[in-house]
């Protein structure tokens, strides 16, 4: 407990004094890309029928914060929750293999909603976003969740709290108290909810962002304390917790520069296999494929079901991702789930763990794919990480924009505003109006 208290206190000092102007240039460049990705993917998720239905059921009052891509401005808490769930609903949000999850999604929606409310400066907003990411990632590194636990809504709440506390201008002790409070508000979600297609998995990310707001407000009110809660909540109850990870390389190592962007609408564990078959696809007739063997690491070995009954469960199926990549050349957000060819090919995909690939974690999330053909020949391809990983074919702004334009046809104006806002953020005197522009469209009517 003492170690957790001291480490959280050091994080509080670092966050309270974090100045975006002093961050290395490549870190700010990466923040711009992550922010662009967050905004674009949120707008894409906001267009889903489920997201529209949820906005209608919520019936949030008008307010200062944008529902990104949905044509409305609502209260801060509603925006934080609804934007967060839209962001993760298509499995296209940025992630980090060292954190073992999605640091940005845990806190960026809350920070952006709060920044719109307080009309924060661009510099303060950028610092708060960096704080949210770095603290979340460090808590992800420090946490070793029990087998079966899903990372959404657990270790990342501390990052959401850190970002919101930085935006409120709290001092070091109060920021530490907010971080500790956030660490005491985790969701204990089971990974099977994702593979079973239960949307509660998306709601865990909404809960993370609202809990981050709550933790920062408690600290602002003076009612929060730093007692090393993470050692008990993320440690004793949910797994194991190593406080030393919270401060390792603090101020020198920036985890935001080590993340990945996604080009497939599926769990990142499925991406190396999808990338491998895309490399094998030229000249390959899917109808002549008799079997596909996918060897993977231990973290991905559970995504083996060739059956799905909705998009969420499909996105957590490696057979789905491999079959979609082979048939369509992509695992897109609009891939038809009922295509009989897709289901038939998925049934020919077998997923197994390979010890040699597990041994390469966490630096590599590798996959080895063997495609067997009707003429008795095989084709083999191994990839060390998914395309889009900072360590393996990283995506630049041009490539991200190309993906967003393909996924969001007819929303070029919104994508342009998002790109400009992401690039210009640190220099803005006020971020509120620019953030509200990201709602897009007519305030009284959602885009069709």
CSV table of C-alpha atoms in Angstrom, one decimal:
chain,number,residue,atom,x,y,z
A,1,UNK,CA,0.0,0.0,0.0
A,2,UNK,CA,2.8,2.4,0.9
A,3,UNK,CA,4.5,1.9,-2.5
A,4,UNK,CA,1.2,2.6,-4.3
A,5,UNK,CA,0.6,5.8,-2.3
A,6,UNK,CA,4.1,7.1,-3.0
A,7,UNK,CA,4.0,6.2,-6.7
A,8,UNK,CA,0.5,7.8,-7.1
A,9,UNK,CA,1.9,10.9,-5.3
A,10,UNK,CA,4.7,11.2,-7.9
A,11,UNK,CA,2.3,10.8,-10.7
A,12,UNK,CA,0.2,13.6,-9.2
A,13,UNK,CA,3.2,15.9,-9.1
A,14,UNK,CA,4.1,15.1,-12.7
A,15,UNK,CA,0.5,15.6,-14.0
A,16,UNK,CA,-0.1,18.9,-12.1
A,17,UNK,CA,3.1,20.3,-13.7
A,18,UNK,CA,2.7,18.8,-17.1
A,19,UNK,CA,3.2,21.5,-19.8
A,20,UNK,CA,2.4,20.5,-23.4
A,21,UNK,CA,4.9,23.1,-24.7
A,22,UNK,CA,7.7,21.2,-23.0
A,23,UNK,CA,6.7,17.8,-24.5
A,24,UNK,CA,9.0,16.6,-27.3
A,25,UNK,CA,7.9,17.5,-30.8
A,26,UNK,CA,7.4,13.8,-31.8
A,27,UNK,CA,5.1,13.3,-28.8
A,28,UNK,CA,2.9,16.3,-29.8
A,29,UNK,CA,2.8,15.0,-33.3
A,30,UNK,CA,1.7,11.6,-32.1
A,31,UNK,CA,-0.9,13.2,-29.8
A,32,UNK,CA,-2.3,15.0,-32.9
A,33,UNK,CA,-2.7,11.7,-34.7
A,34,UNK,CA,-4.3,9.9,-31.8
A,35,UNK,CA,-6.7,12.8,-31.4
A,36,UNK,CA,-7.6,12.7,-35.1
A,37,UNK,CA,-8.2,9.0,-34.8
A,38,UNK,CA,-10.4,9.4,-31.7
A,39,UNK,CA,-12.5,12.0,-33.3
A,40,UNK,CA,-12.9,10.2,-36.6
A,41,UNK,CA,-13.7,6.8,-35.1
A,42,UNK,CA,-16.1,8.3,-32.7
A,43,UNK,CA,-18.0,10.0,-35.5
A,44,UNK,CA,-18.1,6.6,-37.3
A,45,UNK,CA,-19.5,4.8,-34.3
A,46,UNK,CA,-22.0,7.6,-33.8
A,47,UNK,CA,-23.6,6.7,-37.1
A,48,UNK,CA,-24.6,3.2,-36.0
A,49,UNK,CA,-28.3,2.5,-35.3
A,50,UNK,CA,-27.5,1.3,-31.8
A,51,UNK,CA,-25.8,4.6,-31.1
A,52,UNK,CA,-28.7,6.6,-32.4
A,53,UNK,CA,-31.1,4.6,-30.3
A,54,UNK,CA,-29.0,5.1,-27.2
A,55,UNK,CA,-28.9,8.9,-27.8
A,56,UNK,CA,-32.7,8.9,-28.1
A,57,UNK,CA,-33.1,6.8,-25.0
A,58,UNK,CA,-30.7,9.0,-23.0
A,59,UNK,CA,-32.6,12.2,-24.0
A,60,UNK,CA,-29.7,14.3,-22.7
A,61,UNK,CA,-30.4,18.0,-22.3
A,62,UNK,CA,-28.6,20.5,-24.5
A,63,UNK,CA,-25.2,21.6,-23.1
A,64,UNK,CA,-21.7,22.7,-24.0
A,65,UNK,CA,-20.1,19.4,-25.1
A,66,UNK,CA,-20.3,17.9,-28.6
A,67,UNK,CA,-21.7,14.6,-29.5
A,68,UNK,CA,-19.0,14.0,-32.1
A,69,UNK,CA,-20.5,13.5,-35.5
A,70,UNK,CA,-24.0,13.3,-34.2
A,71,UNK,CA,-25.1,16.9,-34.7
A,72,UNK,CA,-25.8,17.8,-31.1
A,73,UNK,CA,-24.3,19.4,-28.0
A,74,UNK,CA,-25.3,18.0,-24.7
A,75,UNK,CA,-24.2,17.9,-21.0
A,76,UNK,CA,-20.7,17.0,-20.1
A,77,UNK,CA,-21.5,13.6,-18.6
A,78,UNK,CA,-23.8,12.6,-21.4
A,79,UNK,CA,-21.1,13.5,-24.0
A,80,UNK,CA,-18.4,11.6,-22.1
A,81,UNK,CA,-20.4,8.4,-22.0
A,82,UNK,CA,-22.0,8.5,-25.4
A,83,UNK,CA,-18.8,9.5,-27.2
A,84,UNK,CA,-16.8,6.9,-25.4
A,85,UNK,CA,-19.2,4.1,-26.3
A,86,UNK,CA,-19.3,5.3,-29.9
A,87,UNK,CA,-15.5,5.4,-30.0
A,88,UNK,CA,-15.1,1.7,-29.1
A,89,UNK,CA,-18.2,0.2,-30.8
A,90,UNK,CA,-16.4,-0.7,-34.0
A,91,UNK,CA,-13.1,-1.9,-32.6
A,92,UNK,CA,-11.2,0.8,-34.5
A,93,UNK,CA,-9.9,2.9,-31.6
A,94,UNK,CA,-6.2,3.4,-31.0
A,95,UNK,CA,-4.5,1.0,-28.6
A,96,UNK,CA,-1.2,0.2,-26.9
A,97,UNK,CA,0.3,-3.3,-26.6
A,98,UNK,CA,2.4,-2.3,-23.5
A,99,UNK,CA,-0.7,-1.1,-21.6
A,100,UNK,CA,-2.6,-4.1,-22.9
A,101,UNK,CA,-5.6,-2.1,-23.9
A,102,UNK,CA,-6.8,1.3,-25.0
A,103,UNK,CA,-5.5,4.3,-23.0
A,104,UNK,CA,-7.0,7.0,-25.1
A,105,UNK,CA,-10.5,5.7,-25.1
A,106,UNK,CA,-10.5,5.4,-21.3
A,107,UNK,CA,-10.2,9.2,-20.9
A,108,UNK,CA,-10.1,11.3,-24.0
A,109,UNK,CA,-14.0,11.6,-24.3
A,110,UNK,CA,-14.2,12.9,-20.7
A,111,UNK,CA,-11.3,15.4,-21.2
A,112,UNK,CA,-12.7,16.7,-24.4
A,113,UNK,CA,-16.2,17.1,-23.0
A,114,UNK,CA,-14.9,18.9,-19.9
A,115,UNK,CA,-12.6,21.1,-22.1
A,116,UNK,CA,-15.7,22.2,-24.0
A,117,UNK,CA,-17.5,23.1,-20.8
A,118,UNK,CA,-14.7,25.2,-19.3
A,119,UNK,CA,-13.5,26.5,-22.6
A,120,UNK,CA,-10.0,25.4,-21.8
A,121,UNK,CA,-7.0,26.6,-23.7
A,122,UNK,CA,-5.5,24.4,-26.3
A,123,UNK,CA,-2.3,24.0,-24.2
A,124,UNK,CA,-4.2,22.9,-21.1
A,125,UNK,CA,-6.4,20.5,-23.2
A,126,UNK,CA,-3.3,19.0,-24.8
A,127,UNK,CA,-1.6,18.5,-21.4
A,128,UNK,CA,-4.7,16.9,-20.0
A,129,UNK,CA,-5.0,14.5,-23.0
A,130,UNK,CA,-1.3,13.6,-22.5
A,131,UNK,CA,-1.9,13.1,-18.8
A,132,UNK,CA,-4.9,10.9,-19.5
A,133,UNK,CA,-3.0,8.7,-21.9
A,134,UNK,CA,0.3,8.4,-20.0
A,135,UNK,CA,-1.3,7.7,-16.6
A,136,UNK,CA,-3.8,5.2,-18.1
A,137,UNK,CA,-1.0,3.4,-19.9
A,138,UNK,CA,1.1,3.2,-16.8
A,139,UNK,CA,-1.7,1.7,-14.8
A,140,UNK,CA,-2.2,-0.7,-17.6
A,141,UNK,CA,1.4,-1.8,-17.4
A,142,UNK,CA,1.2,-2.0,-13.6
A,143,UNK,CA,-2.0,-4.2,-13.7
A,144,UNK,CA,-2.0,-7.9,-14.4
A,145,UNK,CA,-5.7,-8.7,-14.5
A,146,UNK,CA,-7.0,-12.2,-13.6
A,147,UNK,CA,-7.5,-14.6,-16.5
A,148,UNK,CA,-10.8,-13.8,-18.1
A,149,UNK,CA,-10.9,-10.1,-17.2
A,150,UNK,CA,-11.5,-7.6,-19.9
A,151,UNK,CA,-9.3,-4.4,-19.7
A,152,UNK,CA,-12.1,-2.0,-20.6
A,153,UNK,CA,-13.1,0.2,-17.7
A,154,UNK,CA,-10.6,-1.0,-15.1
A,155,UNK,CA,-7.0,0.4,-15.0
A,156,UNK,CA,-7.8,3.2,-17.4
A,157,UNK,CA,-10.1,5.0,-15.0
A,158,UNK,CA,-7.1,6.4,-13.3
A,159,UNK,CA,-6.0,8.0,-16.6
A,160,UNK,CA,-9.4,9.6,-17.1
A,161,UNK,CA,-9.2,11.1,-13.6
A,162,UNK,CA,-5.7,12.4,-14.2
A,163,UNK,CA,-6.7,14.2,-17.4
A,164,UNK,CA,-9.8,15.8,-15.9
A,165,UNK,CA,-7.9,16.8,-12.8
A,166,UNK,CA,-5.2,18.4,-14.9
A,167,UNK,CA,-7.8,20.3,-16.9
A,168,UNK,CA,-9.4,21.6,-13.7
A,169,UNK,CA,-5.9,23.0,-12.7
A,170,UNK,CA,-5.7,21.0,-9.4
A,171,UNK,CA,-2.5,20.9,-7.4
A,172,UNK,CA,-0.2,17.8,-7.0
A,173,UNK,CA,-1.9,16.4,-3.9
A,174,UNK,CA,-5.4,16.8,-5.4
A,175,UNK,CA,-4.4,15.3,-8.7
A,176,UNK,CA,-2.9,12.3,-6.8
A,177,UNK,CA,-6.1,12.0,-4.9
A,178,UNK,CA,-8.1,12.1,-8.1
A,179,UNK,CA,-5.9,9.4,-9.7
A,180,UNK,CA,-6.2,7.2,-6.6
A,181,UNK,CA,-10.0,7.6,-6.6
A,182,UNK,CA,-10.2,6.7,-10.2
A,183,UNK,CA,-8.2,3.6,-9.4
A,184,UNK,CA,-10.9,2.7,-6.9
A,185,UNK,CA,-13.7,2.9,-9.4
A,186,UNK,CA,-12.9,0.0,-11.8
A,187,UNK,CA,-15.3,-2.2,-13.7
A,188,UNK,CA,-14.9,-5.9,-13.2
A,189,UNK,CA,-15.9,-7.1,-16.7
A,190,UNK,CA,-15.4,-10.5,-18.1
A,191,UNK,CA,-13.9,-11.0,-21.6
A,192,UNK,CA,-16.7,-13.4,-22.5
A,193,UNK,CA,-19.0,-10.4,-22.7
A,194,UNK,CA,-17.1,-9.3,-25.8
A,195,UNK,CA,-16.9,-12.7,-27.5
A,196,UNK,CA,-20.6,-13.2,-26.7
A,197,UNK,CA,-21.5,-9.9,-28.3
A,198,UNK,CA,-22.9,-8.2,-25.2
A,199,UNK,CA,-22.7,-4.4,-25.7
A,200,UNK,CA,-22.1,-4.0,-21.9
A,201,UNK,CA,-18.5,-4.2,-23.0
A,202,UNK,CA,-18.8,-0.8,-24.8
A,203,UNK,CA,-20.6,0.6,-21.7
A,204,UNK,CA,-17.5,-0.2,-19.6
A,205,UNK,CA,-15.7,2.5,-21.5
A,206,UNK,CA,-18.5,5.0,-20.9
A,207,UNK,CA,-18.3,4.2,-17.2
A,208,UNK,CA,-14.5,4.8,-17.2
A,209,UNK,CA,-15.0,8.3,-18.6
A,210,UNK,CA,-17.8,9.3,-16.3
A,211,UNK,CA,-15.9,7.8,-13.3
A,212,UNK,CA,-12.8,9.9,-14.3
A,213,UNK,CA,-15.0,13.0,-14.1
A,214,UNK,CA,-16.4,12.0,-10.8
A,215,UNK,CA,-12.9,11.4,-9.3
A,216,UNK,CA,-11.6,14.8,-10.5
A,217,UNK,CA,-14.7,16.5,-9.1
A,218,UNK,CA,-14.2,14.7,-5.7
A,219,UNK,CA,-10.6,15.9,-5.7
A,220,UNK,CA,-11.7,19.4,-6.5
A,221,UNK,CA,-14.2,19.4,-3.7
A,222,UNK,CA,-11.5,18.2,-1.3
A,223,UNK,CA,-13.2,14.9,-0.5
A,224,UNK,CA,-10.8,12.6,-2.3
A,225,UNK,CA,-7.7,11.0,-0.7
A,226,UNK,CA,-4.6,9.1,-1.9
A,227,UNK,CA,-4.5,5.8,0.1
A,228,UNK,CA,-3.0,3.5,-2.5
A,229,UNK,CA,-6.4,2.1,-3.5
A,230,UNK,CA,-5.0,0.6,-6.7
A,231,UNK,CA,-3.0,-2.0,-4.8
A,232,UNK,CA,-6.3,-3.4,-3.5
A,233,UNK,CA,-8.8,-2.8,-6.4
A,234,UNK,CA,-6.5,-3.6,-9.3
A,235,UNK,CA,-4.3,-5.8,-7.3
A,236,UNK,CA,-5.9,-7.9,-4.6
A,237,UNK,CA,-9.4,-8.0,-6.2
A,238,UNK,CA,-8.8,-8.0,-9.9
A,239,UNK,CA,-5.3,-9.5,-10.2
A,240,UNK,CA,-1.8,-8.2,-9.4
A,241,UNK,CA,-0.5,-4.7,-9.2
A,242,UNK,CA,3.1,-3.4,-9.5
A,243,UNK,CA,3.4,0.2,-8.3
A,244,UNK,CA,6.9,0.6,-9.7
A,245,UNK,CA,5.4,0.6,-13.2
A,246,UNK,CA,3.6,3.9,-12.5
A,247,UNK,CA,6.8,5.9,-12.3
A,248,UNK,CA,9.3,4.0,-14.5
A,249,UNK,CA,10.9,6.5,-16.9
A,250,UNK,CA,8.4,9.1,-15.9
A,251,UNK,CA,9.0,12.3,-18.0
A,252,UNK,CA,11.3,10.4,-20.3
A,253,UNK,CA,9.3,7.6,-21.8
A,254,UNK,CA,6.1,8.6,-23.6
A,255,UNK,CA,3.8,5.6,-24.1
A,256,UNK,CA,1.6,7.6,-26.5
A,257,UNK,CA,4.4,7.3,-29.1
A,258,UNK,CA,4.4,3.5,-28.8
A,259,UNK,CA,0.7,2.7,-29.6
A,260,UNK,CA,-1.1,1.4,-32.7
A,261,UNK,CA,-3.8,2.5,-35.1
A,262,UNK,CA,-6.2,0.1,-36.6
A,263,UNK,CA,-7.1,-0.5,-40.2
A,264,UNK,CA,-9.4,-3.5,-39.4
A,265,UNK,CA,-12.8,-3.3,-37.6
A,266,UNK,CA,-11.9,-6.1,-35.2
A,267,UNK,CA,-10.1,-6.8,-32.0
A,268,UNK,CA,-6.4,-6.0,-32.4
A,269,UNK,CA,-5.5,-9.6,-31.5
A,270,UNK,CA,-7.1,-10.7,-34.9
A,271,UNK,CA,-5.1,-8.1,-36.9
A,272,UNK,CA,-1.8,-9.9,-37.4
A,273,UNK,CA,-3.6,-12.9,-38.9
A,274,UNK,CA,-5.7,-10.7,-41.1
A,275,UNK,CA,-2.6,-8.9,-42.3
A,276,UNK,CA,-0.9,-12.2,-43.0
A,277,UNK,CA,-3.7,-13.4,-45.2
A,278,UNK,CA,-3.8,-10.1,-47.0
A,279,UNK,CA,-0.2,-10.6,-47.9
A,280,UNK,CA,-1.1,-14.1,-49.2
A,281,UNK,CA,-4.3,-13.0,-51.0
A,282,UNK,CA,-3.0,-11.9,-54.4
A,283,UNK,CA,-3.8,-14.6,-56.9
A,284,UNK,CA,-5.5,-16.7,-54.3
A,285,UNK,CA,-9.0,-18.2,-55.0
A,286,UNK,CA,-10.8,-18.4,-51.7
A,287,UNK,CA,-13.1,-21.1,-53.1
A,288,UNK,CA,-10.0,-23.4,-53.3
A,289,UNK,CA,-8.9,-23.0,-49.7
A,290,UNK,CA,-9.4,-26.2,-47.8
A,291,UNK,CA,-8.1,-25.0,-44.4
A,292,UNK,CA,-6.4,-22.1,-42.7
A,293,UNK,CA,-4.2,-22.6,-39.6
A,294,UNK,CA,-3.6,-19.5,-37.5
A,295,UNK,CA,-0.8,-19.8,-34.9
A,296,UNK,CA,-0.9,-17.0,-32.4
A,297,UNK,CA,0.2,-15.9,-28.9
A,298,UNK,CA,-1.5,-16.7,-25.6
A,299,UNK,CA,-3.4,-13.5,-25.3
A,300,UNK,CA,-5.2,-14.1,-28.7
A,301,UNK,CA,-5.7,-17.8,-28.5
A,302,UNK,CA,-9.2,-17.5,-27.1
A,303,UNK,CA,-10.7,-15.7,-30.1
A,304,UNK,CA,-11.2,-19.0,-31.9
A,305,UNK,CA,-15.0,-19.2,-32.5
A,306,UNK,CA,-16.1,-19.5,-36.1
A,307,UNK,CA,-19.6,-18.4,-35.2
A,308,UNK,CA,-21.1,-15.0,-34.4
A,309,UNK,CA,-24.6,-13.6,-34.0
A,310,UNK,CA,-23.8,-9.8,-34.1
A,311,UNK,CA,-21.1,-7.4,-35.1
A,312,UNK,CA,-19.4,-7.3,-31.6
A,313,UNK,CA,-19.0,-11.1,-31.4
A,314,UNK,CA,-17.7,-11.2,-35.0
A,315,UNK,CA,-15.1,-8.6,-34.2
A,316,UNK,CA,-13.7,-10.9,-31.5
A,317,UNK,CA,-13.5,-13.9,-33.8
A,318,UNK,CA,-10.2,-14.5,-35.6
A,319,UNK,CA,-12.0,-16.9,-38.1
A,320,UNK,CA,-14.3,-14.0,-39.0
A,321,UNK,CA,-11.4,-11.5,-39.5
A,322,UNK,CA,-9.4,-14.0,-41.6
A,323,UNK,CA,-12.3,-14.9,-43.8
A,324,UNK,CA,-13.3,-11.3,-44.3
A,325,UNK,CA,-9.8,-10.3,-45.2
A,326,UNK,CA,-9.5,-13.2,-47.7
A,327,UNK,CA,-12.9,-12.6,-49.3
A,328,UNK,CA,-13.0,-8.8,-49.3
A,329,UNK,CA,-9.5,-7.6,-48.9
A,330,UNK,CA,-10.3,-5.8,-45.6
A,331,UNK,CA,-12.2,-6.3,-42.3
A,332,UNK,CA,-14.4,-3.3,-42.8
A,333,UNK,CA,-16.9,-1.6,-40.4
A,334,UNK,CA,-19.7,-2.5,-42.9
A,335,UNK,CA,-18.7,-6.1,-43.7
A,336,UNK,CA,-21.8,-8.2,-44.2
A,337,UNK,CA,-22.1,-10.7,-41.3
A,338,UNK,CA,-24.6,-12.9,-43.1
A,339,UNK,CA,-22.7,-13.7,-46.3
A,340,UNK,CA,-22.8,-17.5,-46.5
A,341,UNK,CA,-19.4,-17.5,-48.2
A,342,UNK,CA,-17.9,-15.7,-45.2
A,343,UNK,CA,-19.4,-18.1,-42.7
A,344,UNK,CA,-18.3,-21.2,-44.7
A,345,UNK,CA,-14.7,-19.9,-45.0
A,346,UNK,CA,-14.6,-19.0,-41.3
A,347,UNK,CA,-15.5,-22.6,-40.4
A,348,UNK,CA,-12.2,-23.7,-42.2
A,349,UNK,CA,-10.1,-21.5,-39.9
A,350,UNK,CA,-8.4,-23.1,-36.9
A,351,UNK,CA,-6.7,-21.0,-34.2
A,352,UNK,CA,-4.0,-22.4,-31.9
A,353,UNK,CA,-1.4,-21.0,-29.5
A,354,UNK,CA,2.2,-21.3,-30.4
A,355,UNK,CA,4.7,-21.2,-27.6
A,356,UNK,CA,7.4,-19.4,-29.7
A,357,UNK,CA,5.0,-16.6,-30.4
A,358,UNK,CA,3.9,-16.2,-26.8
A,359,UNK,CA,7.5,-15.9,-25.8
A,360,UNK,CA,7.8,-12.8,-27.9
A,361,UNK,CA,5.3,-10.8,-25.9
A,362,UNK,CA,4.9,-7.9,-25.2
A,363,UNK,CA,7.2,-6.4,-27.9
A,364,UNK,CA,5.6,-8.5,-30.6
A,365,UNK,CA,2.0,-9.7,-31.1
A,366,UNK,CA,2.9,-12.1,-33.9
A,367,UNK,CA,0.8,-14.5,-36.0
A,368,UNK,CA,1.8,-17.3,-38.4
A,369,UNK,CA,-0.8,-18.3,-41.0
A,370,UNK,CA,-0.7,-21.4,-43.1
A,371,UNK,CA,-3.3,-21.6,-46.0
A,372,UNK,CA,-3.9,-25.1,-47.5
A,373,UNK,CA,-5.3,-25.3,-51.0
A,374,UNK,CA,-7.2,-27.9,-52.9
A,375,UNK,CA,-4.2,-28.9,-55.0
A,376,UNK,CA,-2.3,-29.9,-51.9
A,377,UNK,CA,0.0,-26.9,-51.8
A,378,UNK,CA,0.3,-24.5,-48.8
A,379,UNK,CA,1.2,-20.8,-48.4
A,380,UNK,CA,2.7,-19.5,-45.2
A,381,UNK,CA,3.1,-16.0,-43.9
A,382,UNK,CA,4.3,-14.7,-40.5
A,383,UNK,CA,4.0,-11.1,-39.2
A,384,UNK,CA,5.5,-9.8,-36.0
A,385,UNK,CA,2.9,-7.1,-35.3
A,386,UNK,CA,-0.2,-5.6,-36.9
A,387,UNK,CA,0.1,-3.0,-39.6
A,388,UNK,CA,-0.4,0.3,-37.8
A,389,UNK,CA,1.8,-0.5,-34.8
A,390,UNK,CA,4.4,2.1,-34.0
A,391,UNK,CA,7.0,-0.7,-34.3
A,392,UNK,CA,5.7,-2.2,-37.5
A,393,UNK,CA,4.4,-0.1,-40.5
A,394,UNK,CA,3.1,2.8,-38.5
A,395,UNK,CA,0.3,4.9,-40.0
A,396,UNK,CA,0.9,8.6,-40.7
A,397,UNK,CA,-1.7,11.4,-41.0
A,398,UNK,CA,-2.2,10.9,-44.7
A,399,UNK,CA,-3.0,7.2,-44.2
A,400,UNK,CA,-5.3,7.8,-41.2
A,401,UNK,CA,-7.2,10.4,-43.3
A,402,UNK,CA,-7.5,8.0,-46.2
A,403,UNK,CA,-9.0,5.4,-43.8
A,404,UNK,CA,-11.4,7.9,-42.3
A,405,UNK,CA,-12.6,9.2,-45.7
A,406,UNK,CA,-13.3,5.6,-46.8
A,407,UNK,CA,-15.2,4.8,-43.6
A,408,UNK,CA,-17.0,8.2,-43.5
A,409,UNK,CA,-18.2,9.0,-47.0
A,410,UNK,CA,-19.9,12.3,-47.3
A,411,UNK,CA,-18.4,13.6,-44.0
A,412,UNK,CA,-15.4,15.3,-45.5
A,413,UNK,CA,-16.1,18.6,-43.8
A,414,UNK,CA,-16.1,16.9,-40.4
A,415,UNK,CA,-12.9,15.0,-41.1
A,416,UNK,CA,-11.3,18.3,-42.2
A,417,UNK,CA,-12.3,20.1,-39.0
A,418,UNK,CA,-11.0,17.2,-37.0
A,419,UNK,CA,-7.7,17.2,-38.7
A,420,UNK,CA,-7.2,20.9,-38.3
A,421,UNK,CA,-8.3,20.8,-34.7
A,422,UNK,CA,-5.9,18.0,-33.9
A,423,UNK,CA,-3.0,19.8,-35.5
A,424,UNK,CA,-3.7,23.2,-34.1
A,425,UNK,CA,-4.8,22.3,-30.5
A,426,UNK,CA,-1.7,23.2,-28.5
A,427,UNK,CA,-1.7,26.7,-29.9
A,428,UNK,CA,-5.4,27.5,-29.5
A,429,UNK,CA,-6.3,30.3,-27.0
A,430,UNK,CA,-9.7,28.6,-26.4
A,431,UNK,CA,-10.8,25.1,-27.4
A,432,UNK,CA,-14.5,25.3,-26.6
A,433,UNK,CA,-16.0,26.5,-29.9
A,434,UNK,CA,-13.6,24.4,-32.0
A,435,UNK,CA,-14.7,21.3,-30.0
A,436,UNK,CA,-18.4,22.1,-30.5
A,437,UNK,CA,-17.8,22.3,-34.2
A,438,UNK,CA,-17.0,18.6,-34.1
A,439,UNK,CA,-20.7,17.7,-33.5
A,440,UNK,CA,-21.1,18.4,-37.2
A,441,UNK,CA,-24.3,19.0,-39.1
A,442,UNK,CA,-27.5,20.7,-37.9
A,443,UNK,CA,-27.8,21.0,-34.1
A,444,UNK,CA,-31.5,20.1,-34.3
A,445,UNK,CA,-31.2,17.1,-36.5
A,446,UNK,CA,-28.8,14.1,-36.6
A,447,UNK,CA,-27.1,13.4,-39.9
A,448,UNK,CA,-28.7,10.7,-42.1
